[in-house]
Short mmCIF file of C-alpha atoms and ligand atoms in Angstrom, two decimals:
data_model
loop_
_atom_site.label_atom_id
_atom_site.label_comp_id
_atom_site.label_asym_id
_atom_site.label_seq_id
_atom_site.Cartn_x
_atom_site.Cartn_y
_atom_site.Cartn_z
CA MET Z 1 0.00 0.00 0.00
CA LYS Z 2 2.80 2.37 1.01
CA GLY Z 3 4.68 1.57 -2.22
CA LYS Z 4 1.54 2.34 -4.22
CA MET Z 5 1.11 5.73 -2.53
CA LYS Z 6 4.78 6.54 -3.22
CA LYS Z 7 4.36 5.64 -6.88
CA ARG Z 8 1.24 7.80 -7.12
CA LYS Z 9 3.04 10.74 -5.56
CA SER Z 10 5.84 10.44 -8.09
CA GLU Z 11 3.18 10.19 -10.85
CA ALA Z 12 1.70 13.45 -9.55
CA VAL Z 13 5.10 15.17 -9.69
CA GLU Z 14 5.66 13.78 -13.19
CA ALA Z 15 2.28 15.11 -14.29
CA GLU Z 16 3.39 18.59 -13.26
CA ARG Z 17 6.19 18.42 -15.86
CA ASP Z 18 4.55 16.42 -18.61
CA PRO Z 19 1.68 18.10 -20.47
CA ASP Z 20 0.51 14.76 -21.95
CA LYS Z 21 0.25 13.32 -18.48
CA ASN Z 22 -1.84 16.32 -17.46
CA GLN Z 23 -4.15 15.77 -20.45
CA GLU Z 24 -4.46 12.13 -19.39
CA LEU Z 25 -5.48 13.21 -15.92
CA LYS Z 26 -7.93 15.73 -17.35
CA ASP Z 27 -9.44 12.93 -19.47
CA LEU Z 28 -9.82 10.81 -16.33
CA VAL Z 29 -11.65 13.66 -14.59
CA ILE Z 30 -13.89 14.15 -17.64
CA LYS Z 31 -14.75 10.43 -17.65
CA PHE Z 32 -15.33 10.44 -13.89
CA CYS Z 33 -17.77 13.35 -14.25
CA ARG Z 34 -19.47 12.03 -17.37
CA ASP Z 35 -20.06 8.65 -15.72
CA ARG Z 36 -21.75 10.43 -12.81
CA GLY Z 37 -24.06 12.54 -14.94
CA VAL Z 38 -22.40 15.94 -14.56
CA ASP Z 39 -24.06 18.30 -17.06
CA LEU Z 40 -21.31 20.93 -17.35
CA LEU Z 41 -17.61 20.69 -16.60
CA GLY Z 42 -14.79 23.21 -16.92
CA PHE Z 43 -11.16 23.67 -15.86
CA ALA Z 44 -9.87 27.04 -14.66
CA PRO Z 45 -6.20 27.78 -13.91
CA VAL Z 46 -6.01 29.76 -10.65
CA LYS Z 47 -3.99 32.51 -12.36
CA ARG Z 48 -7.21 33.62 -14.08
CA TRP Z 49 -8.40 35.09 -10.75
CA ASP Z 50 -5.25 37.21 -10.56
CA GLU Z 51 -5.29 38.17 -14.24
CA ALA Z 52 -8.91 39.30 -14.14
CA ASN Z 53 -8.51 40.97 -10.73
CA GLU Z 54 -12.29 41.06 -10.24
CA VAL Z 55 -12.46 39.00 -7.05
CA PRO Z 56 -10.98 40.34 -3.78
CA SER Z 57 -7.70 38.54 -3.08
CA GLU Z 58 -8.91 36.69 0.04
CA PHE Z 59 -11.71 35.07 -2.02
CA ARG Z 60 -9.31 33.59 -4.60
CA PRO Z 61 -8.55 29.84 -4.67
CA GLN Z 62 -4.92 30.11 -3.55
CA ALA Z 63 -5.89 32.36 -0.61
CA ILE Z 64 -8.36 29.69 0.49
CA TRP Z 65 -6.07 26.71 -0.16
CA SER Z 66 -2.53 27.72 -1.10
CA PRO Z 67 -1.48 24.60 -3.13
CA ALA Z 68 -4.38 25.11 -5.60
CA LYS Z 69 -3.35 25.25 -9.28
CA THR Z 70 -6.60 24.34 -11.06
CA VAL Z 71 -10.25 24.71 -10.15
CA ILE Z 72 -12.54 22.06 -11.63
CA VAL Z 73 -16.12 23.29 -11.85
CA MET Z 74 -19.05 20.90 -12.17
CA GLY Z 75 -22.59 21.97 -13.03
CA LEU Z 76 -25.98 20.30 -12.69
CA ALA Z 77 -28.97 21.54 -14.66
CA MET Z 78 -32.20 22.72 -13.06
CA PRO Z 79 -35.02 21.54 -15.34
CA LEU Z 80 -36.97 24.55 -16.66
CA PRO Z 81 -40.55 23.32 -16.02
CA ILE Z 82 -39.73 22.88 -12.32
CA VAL Z 83 -37.94 26.23 -12.06
CA GLU Z 84 -41.02 27.86 -13.65
CA THR Z 85 -43.17 26.89 -10.65
CA THR Z 86 -41.10 28.94 -8.21
CA PRO Z 87 -41.81 29.69 -5.39
CA SER Z 88 -43.04 26.17 -4.71
CA VAL Z 89 -42.19 23.06 -2.78
CA VAL Z 90 -41.21 21.26 -6.00
CA HIS Z 91 -38.68 23.97 -6.83
CA MET Z 92 -37.37 23.95 -3.25
CA GLU Z 93 -36.88 20.19 -3.36
CA LEU Z 94 -35.12 20.39 -6.72
CA TYR Z 95 -32.78 23.03 -5.31
CA LYS Z 96 -31.99 20.90 -2.27
CA THR Z 97 -31.42 17.78 -4.39
CA ALA Z 98 -29.10 19.63 -6.79
CA ASN Z 99 -27.09 21.03 -3.87
CA GLN Z 100 -26.76 17.64 -2.19
CA GLU Z 101 -25.74 16.00 -5.48
CA LEU Z 102 -23.14 18.69 -6.11
CA ASP Z 103 -21.62 18.31 -2.67
CA GLN Z 104 -21.48 14.54 -3.14
CA LEU Z 105 -19.87 14.95 -6.57
CA ALA Z 106 -17.26 17.36 -5.20
CA TYR Z 107 -16.50 15.08 -2.26
CA ASP Z 108 -16.19 12.03 -4.55
CA LEU Z 109 -13.98 13.82 -7.10
CA THR Z 110 -11.74 15.19 -4.34
CA ARG Z 111 -11.22 11.71 -2.92
CA TYR Z 112 -10.72 10.23 -6.40
CA LEU Z 113 -7.97 12.75 -7.18
CA ASN Z 114 -6.39 12.22 -3.76
CA ARG Z 115 -6.35 8.45 -4.37
CA LEU Z 116 -4.55 9.05 -7.66
CA GLY Z 117 -1.94 11.10 -5.78
CA TYR Z 118 -3.19 14.60 -6.74
CA ALA Z 119 -3.91 16.59 -3.60
CA SER Z 120 -7.36 18.19 -3.78
CA PHE Z 121 -9.88 20.22 -1.80
CA PHE Z 122 -13.45 21.29 -2.43
CA PHE Z 123 -15.57 24.25 -1.48
CA PRO Z 124 -19.13 23.14 -0.67
CA ARG Z 125 -22.07 24.14 -2.83
CA ASP Z 126 -23.58 26.59 -0.34
CA GLY Z 127 -21.12 28.35 1.88
CA PHE Z 128 -23.58 29.75 4.45
CA GLY Z 129 -25.27 28.26 7.48
CA SER Z 130 -28.57 30.13 7.70
CA MET Z 131 -30.49 33.24 6.67
CA LYS Z 132 -29.39 34.82 9.97
CA ALA Z 133 -25.75 34.20 9.07
CA LEU Z 134 -26.37 35.70 5.63
CA ARG Z 135 -27.94 38.80 7.14
CA GLU Z 136 -24.80 39.28 9.24
CA ASN Z 137 -22.47 38.68 6.31
CA ASN Z 138 -24.21 38.48 2.96
CA LYS Z 139 -21.49 36.60 1.06
CA ALA Z 140 -19.97 33.17 0.67
CA ALA Z 141 -16.23 32.74 1.22
CA PHE Z 142 -15.84 31.59 -2.40
CA SER Z 143 -17.86 32.24 -5.56
CA HIS Z 144 -18.73 29.25 -7.74
CA VAL Z 145 -20.18 31.72 -10.26
CA MET Z 146 -16.80 33.34 -10.80
CA ALA Z 147 -15.13 29.92 -10.87
CA ALA Z 148 -17.57 28.76 -13.56
CA LYS Z 149 -16.86 31.89 -15.58
CA TYR Z 150 -13.08 31.32 -15.39
CA ALA Z 151 -13.64 27.65 -16.27
CA GLY Z 152 -15.25 28.75 -19.55
CA LEU Z 153 -18.80 27.68 -18.72
CA GLY Z 154 -20.58 30.99 -19.25
CA THR Z 155 -20.72 34.74 -18.76
CA ILE Z 156 -22.31 36.81 -16.01
CA GLY Z 157 -25.64 38.37 -16.93
CA ALA Z 158 -27.48 41.47 -15.74
CA SER Z 159 -28.95 39.37 -12.92
CA HIS Z 160 -25.47 38.47 -11.58
CA CYS Z 161 -26.19 34.82 -12.42
CA LEU Z 162 -23.84 32.87 -14.65
CA LEU Z 163 -25.54 32.36 -18.02
CA THR Z 164 -24.52 29.23 -19.90
CA PRO Z 165 -25.23 28.44 -23.56
CA GLU Z 166 -26.83 25.14 -22.54
CA PHE Z 167 -29.12 26.07 -19.64
CA GLY Z 168 -28.93 29.85 -19.31
CA PRO Z 169 -28.78 30.49 -15.55
CA ARG Z 170 -30.68 27.27 -14.71
CA VAL Z 171 -27.64 25.40 -13.52
CA ARG Z 172 -25.88 25.09 -10.18
CA PHE Z 173 -22.15 24.71 -9.64
CA VAL Z 174 -19.58 23.33 -7.26
CA SER Z 175 -15.79 23.66 -7.34
CA VAL Z 176 -12.94 21.25 -6.66
CA PHE Z 177 -9.44 22.72 -6.24
CA THR Z 178 -6.48 20.55 -7.16
CA ALA Z 179 -2.76 21.14 -6.66
CA THR Z 180 -2.04 20.04 -10.24
CA GLU Z 181 -2.03 22.12 -13.40
CA LEU Z 182 -4.57 20.72 -15.83
CA PRO Z 183 -5.13 21.96 -19.40
CA PRO Z 184 -7.50 24.94 -19.07
CA ASP Z 185 -10.73 25.44 -20.99
CA PRO Z 186 -11.08 28.71 -22.92
CA VAL Z 187 -13.29 31.37 -21.38
CA ILE Z 188 -16.34 32.49 -23.36
CA GLY Z 189 -15.50 35.83 -24.97
CA LYS Z 190 -18.96 36.90 -26.16
CA GLU Z 191 -21.50 38.07 -23.61
CA LEU Z 192 -24.50 35.74 -23.49
CA CYS Z 193 -26.79 38.23 -21.73
CA ILE Z 194 -28.92 40.03 -24.33
CA LYS Z 195 -30.00 42.72 -21.82
CA CYS Z 196 -33.66 41.87 -22.39
CA GLU Z 197 -34.45 43.20 -18.88
CA ALA Z 198 -36.78 40.29 -18.05
CA CYS Z 199 -34.88 39.53 -14.83
CA ALA Z 200 -35.09 43.17 -13.68
CA LYS Z 201 -38.77 43.53 -14.63
CA CYS Z 202 -39.89 40.27 -13.01
CA CYS Z 203 -37.86 40.50 -9.78
CA PRO Z 204 -40.51 40.88 -7.04
CA LYS Z 205 -38.13 42.97 -4.93
CA LYS Z 206 -36.74 45.10 -7.75
CA ALA Z 207 -33.31 43.96 -6.65
CA ILE Z 208 -31.82 44.11 -10.18
CA ARG Z 209 -31.31 47.39 -11.99
CA MET Z 210 -30.10 47.47 -15.58
CA ARG Z 211 -27.02 49.52 -16.41
CA GLN Z 212 -26.45 51.35 -19.69
CA ASP Z 213 -22.67 51.19 -19.41
CA ARG Z 214 -22.23 47.46 -18.78
CA VAL Z 215 -23.96 44.10 -18.92
CA ILE Z 216 -23.92 43.27 -15.21
CA GLY Z 217 -26.71 45.16 -13.48
CA ASP Z 218 -26.76 46.80 -10.07
CA TYR Z 219 -27.86 44.25 -7.54
CA ASP Z 220 -29.46 44.97 -4.18
CA SER Z 221 -28.37 41.91 -2.23
CA MET Z 222 -30.32 42.93 0.89
CA ALA Z 223 -33.58 43.19 -1.09
CA CYS Z 224 -32.92 39.74 -2.54
CA LEU Z 225 -32.13 38.45 0.95
CA GLU Z 226 -35.44 39.84 2.21
CA MET Z 227 -37.21 37.73 -0.42
CA ALA Z 228 -35.15 34.70 0.64
CA GLU Z 229 -36.17 35.23 4.27
CA GLU Z 230 -39.85 35.50 3.38
CA LEU Z 231 -39.69 32.31 1.34
CA THR Z 232 -37.70 30.48 4.02
CA ALA Z 233 -40.44 31.36 6.53
CA ARG Z 234 -43.01 30.00 4.07
CA ARG Z 235 -40.82 26.95 3.43
CA CYS Z 236 -40.47 27.48 -0.29
CA TYR Z 237 -36.98 29.02 -0.54
CA PRO Z 238 -35.32 29.92 -2.93
CA CYS Z 239 -36.86 32.55 -5.21
CA GLY Z 240 -34.98 32.10 -8.50
CA ILE Z 241 -37.48 34.11 -10.58
CA CYS Z 242 -34.51 35.75 -12.32
CA THR Z 243 -33.27 32.29 -13.39
CA LYS Z 244 -36.73 31.24 -14.53
CA VAL Z 245 -37.37 34.20 -16.83
CA CYS Z 246 -33.99 34.44 -18.55
CA PRO Z 247 -34.45 33.63 -22.26
CA VAL Z 248 -30.86 32.40 -22.68
CA GLY Z 249 -30.23 28.66 -22.87
CA LYS Z 250 -30.79 25.76 -25.25
CA ASP Z 251 -32.94 24.07 -22.59
CA ARG Z 252 -35.79 26.27 -23.87
CA PHE Z 253 -35.70 24.38 -27.17
CA LEU Z 254 -35.92 21.02 -25.41
CA TYR Z 255 -39.06 22.16 -23.61
CA GLY Z 256 -40.47 24.15 -26.55
CA GLN Z 257 -40.40 27.31 -24.39
CA LYS Z 258 -38.46 29.73 -26.55
CA GLY Z 259 -41.09 32.49 -26.47
CA ALA Z 260 -42.23 32.13 -22.85
CA VAL Z 261 -40.82 35.49 -21.70
CA LYS Z 262 -44.08 37.32 -22.55
CA LYS Z 263 -45.95 34.87 -20.34
CA TYR Z 264 -43.52 35.53 -17.47
CA LEU Z 265 -43.75 39.30 -17.89
CA ARG Z 266 -47.57 39.17 -17.63
CA GLU Z 267 -47.64 36.69 -14.75
CA ALA Z 268 -47.61 38.89 -11.62
CA GLU Z 269 -50.23 41.29 -12.95
CA ALA Z 270 -52.44 38.54 -14.37
CA LEU Z 271 -52.47 36.65 -11.05
CA GLU Z 272 -53.14 39.86 -9.14
CA VAL Z 273 -56.28 40.38 -11.26
CA ASN Z 274 -57.29 36.73 -11.31
CA PRO Z 275 -55.48 34.25 -9.03
CA GLN Z 276 -57.19 31.47 -11.03
CA ASP Z 277 -55.91 32.69 -14.41
CA PRO Z 278 -56.00 29.53 -16.56
CA GLU Z 279 -52.67 30.38 -18.25
CA TYR Z 280 -50.83 29.84 -14.94
CA LYS Z 281 -53.08 27.11 -13.51
CA ALA Z 282 -50.45 24.37 -13.26
CA TRP Z 283 -47.98 26.68 -11.48
CA THR Z 284 -50.55 28.08 -9.05
CA HIS Z 285 -51.70 24.54 -8.25
CA LEU Z 286 -48.15 23.50 -7.35
CA ARG Z 287 -47.65 26.66 -5.30
CA LYS Z 288 -50.72 25.91 -3.18
CA TYR Z 289 -49.47 22.74 -1.53
CA GLY Z 290 -46.65 21.84 0.84
CA VAL Z 291 -45.85 25.44 1.75
CA PHE Z 292 -47.05 27.80 4.44
CA HIS Z 293 -49.28 30.60 3.14
CA GLY Z 294 -49.21 32.94 6.12
CA LYS Z 295 -46.40 35.36 6.81
CA LYS Z 296 -44.38 33.02 9.02
CA ALA Z 297 -44.28 29.26 9.30
CA PRO Z 298 -44.90 27.74 12.73
CA ASP Z 299 -41.83 26.27 14.44
CA LYS Z 300 -40.68 23.03 12.90
CA GLU Z 301 -42.59 20.11 14.30
S1 SF4 G 401 -33.67 35.68 -6.60
FE1 SF4 G 401 -35.69 36.68 -6.70
S2 SF4 G 401 -35.51 38.47 -5.36
FE2 SF4 G 401 -33.43 37.77 -5.79
S3 SF4 G 401 -32.77 38.96 -7.56
FE3 SF4 G 401 -33.62 37.05 -8.36
S4 SF4 G 401 -35.75 37.52 -8.78
FE4 SF4 G 401 -34.99 39.14 -7.42
S1 SF4 G 402 -33.09 37.91 -18.23
FE1 SF4 G 402 -32.27 39.09 -19.96
S2 SF4 G 402 -31.18 40.80 -19.00
FE2 SF4 G 402 -31.52 39.26 -17.40
S3 SF4 G 402 -29.66 38.03 -17.42
FE3 SF4 G 402 -31.08 37.01 -18.78
S4 SF4 G 402 -30.63 37.83 -20.83
FE4 SF4 G 402 -29.66 39.19 -19.33
#
């Protein structure tokens, strides 16, 4: 066993010097992820954080774990018809399942790389303990969104979500840091956000404001947090309306929902006038059950 570990360590050192070896390891990671149903996968060299200089230094991979050379980002899709029901118990359960799956994937990939002799570390899917903790410090210690951008999986839209060509913003990410340099994936140069304003118009808290001078909008994180607190109390967190309404993403073709934005834009007003509006019947049905409809849920039984 000891001999095996020694050999693996020397393989890891060799991989540092031999680009083919690194491609071999990258191929192993790709196979590992493909076999486990990962929907999106990208490789970001840690120097991209320094080159872009967009993320404060203490939030960069090497500040969090100094041996890090590459960040491997895995994404799982959030199926559009479930996201469309938000806020609902079905959307909440999907969100929880995706997060659990991502943490399991990151844990498994970290151990797989460690077994091969490549020291690794992962940052969990959600880096906060509770809404109270978020109110005290409304940030995670590491951003998977930025990691996914540097891994070439998408670009950041007006809503501050990462938009991907495949699923728009309807995808969740987790990141595994490894101490080995792996061949990087190219970043996406062209902005995917078309500045349609749907996210800003549909946000119930008006937390997103479009900017003329840039793609990424102004974002009121406390207003968004207020919504999250309300939905947590009603047991149908998270909101995710900005991810629902975004027209970007090939997933809309799969579900035949390319032109649904008009329906989303009318939704709040239509339901205000007629809560039984037949156009939204399936969504309102799913929103009725399994959640608390008062202002605050009773203490957990
Ligand atoms: S999650 Fe909801 S409240 Fe927050 S920005 Fe998106 S639409 Fe607005
Ligand atoms: S909804 Fe429109 S403006 Fe908002 S992120 Fe998506 S494409 Fe950009």
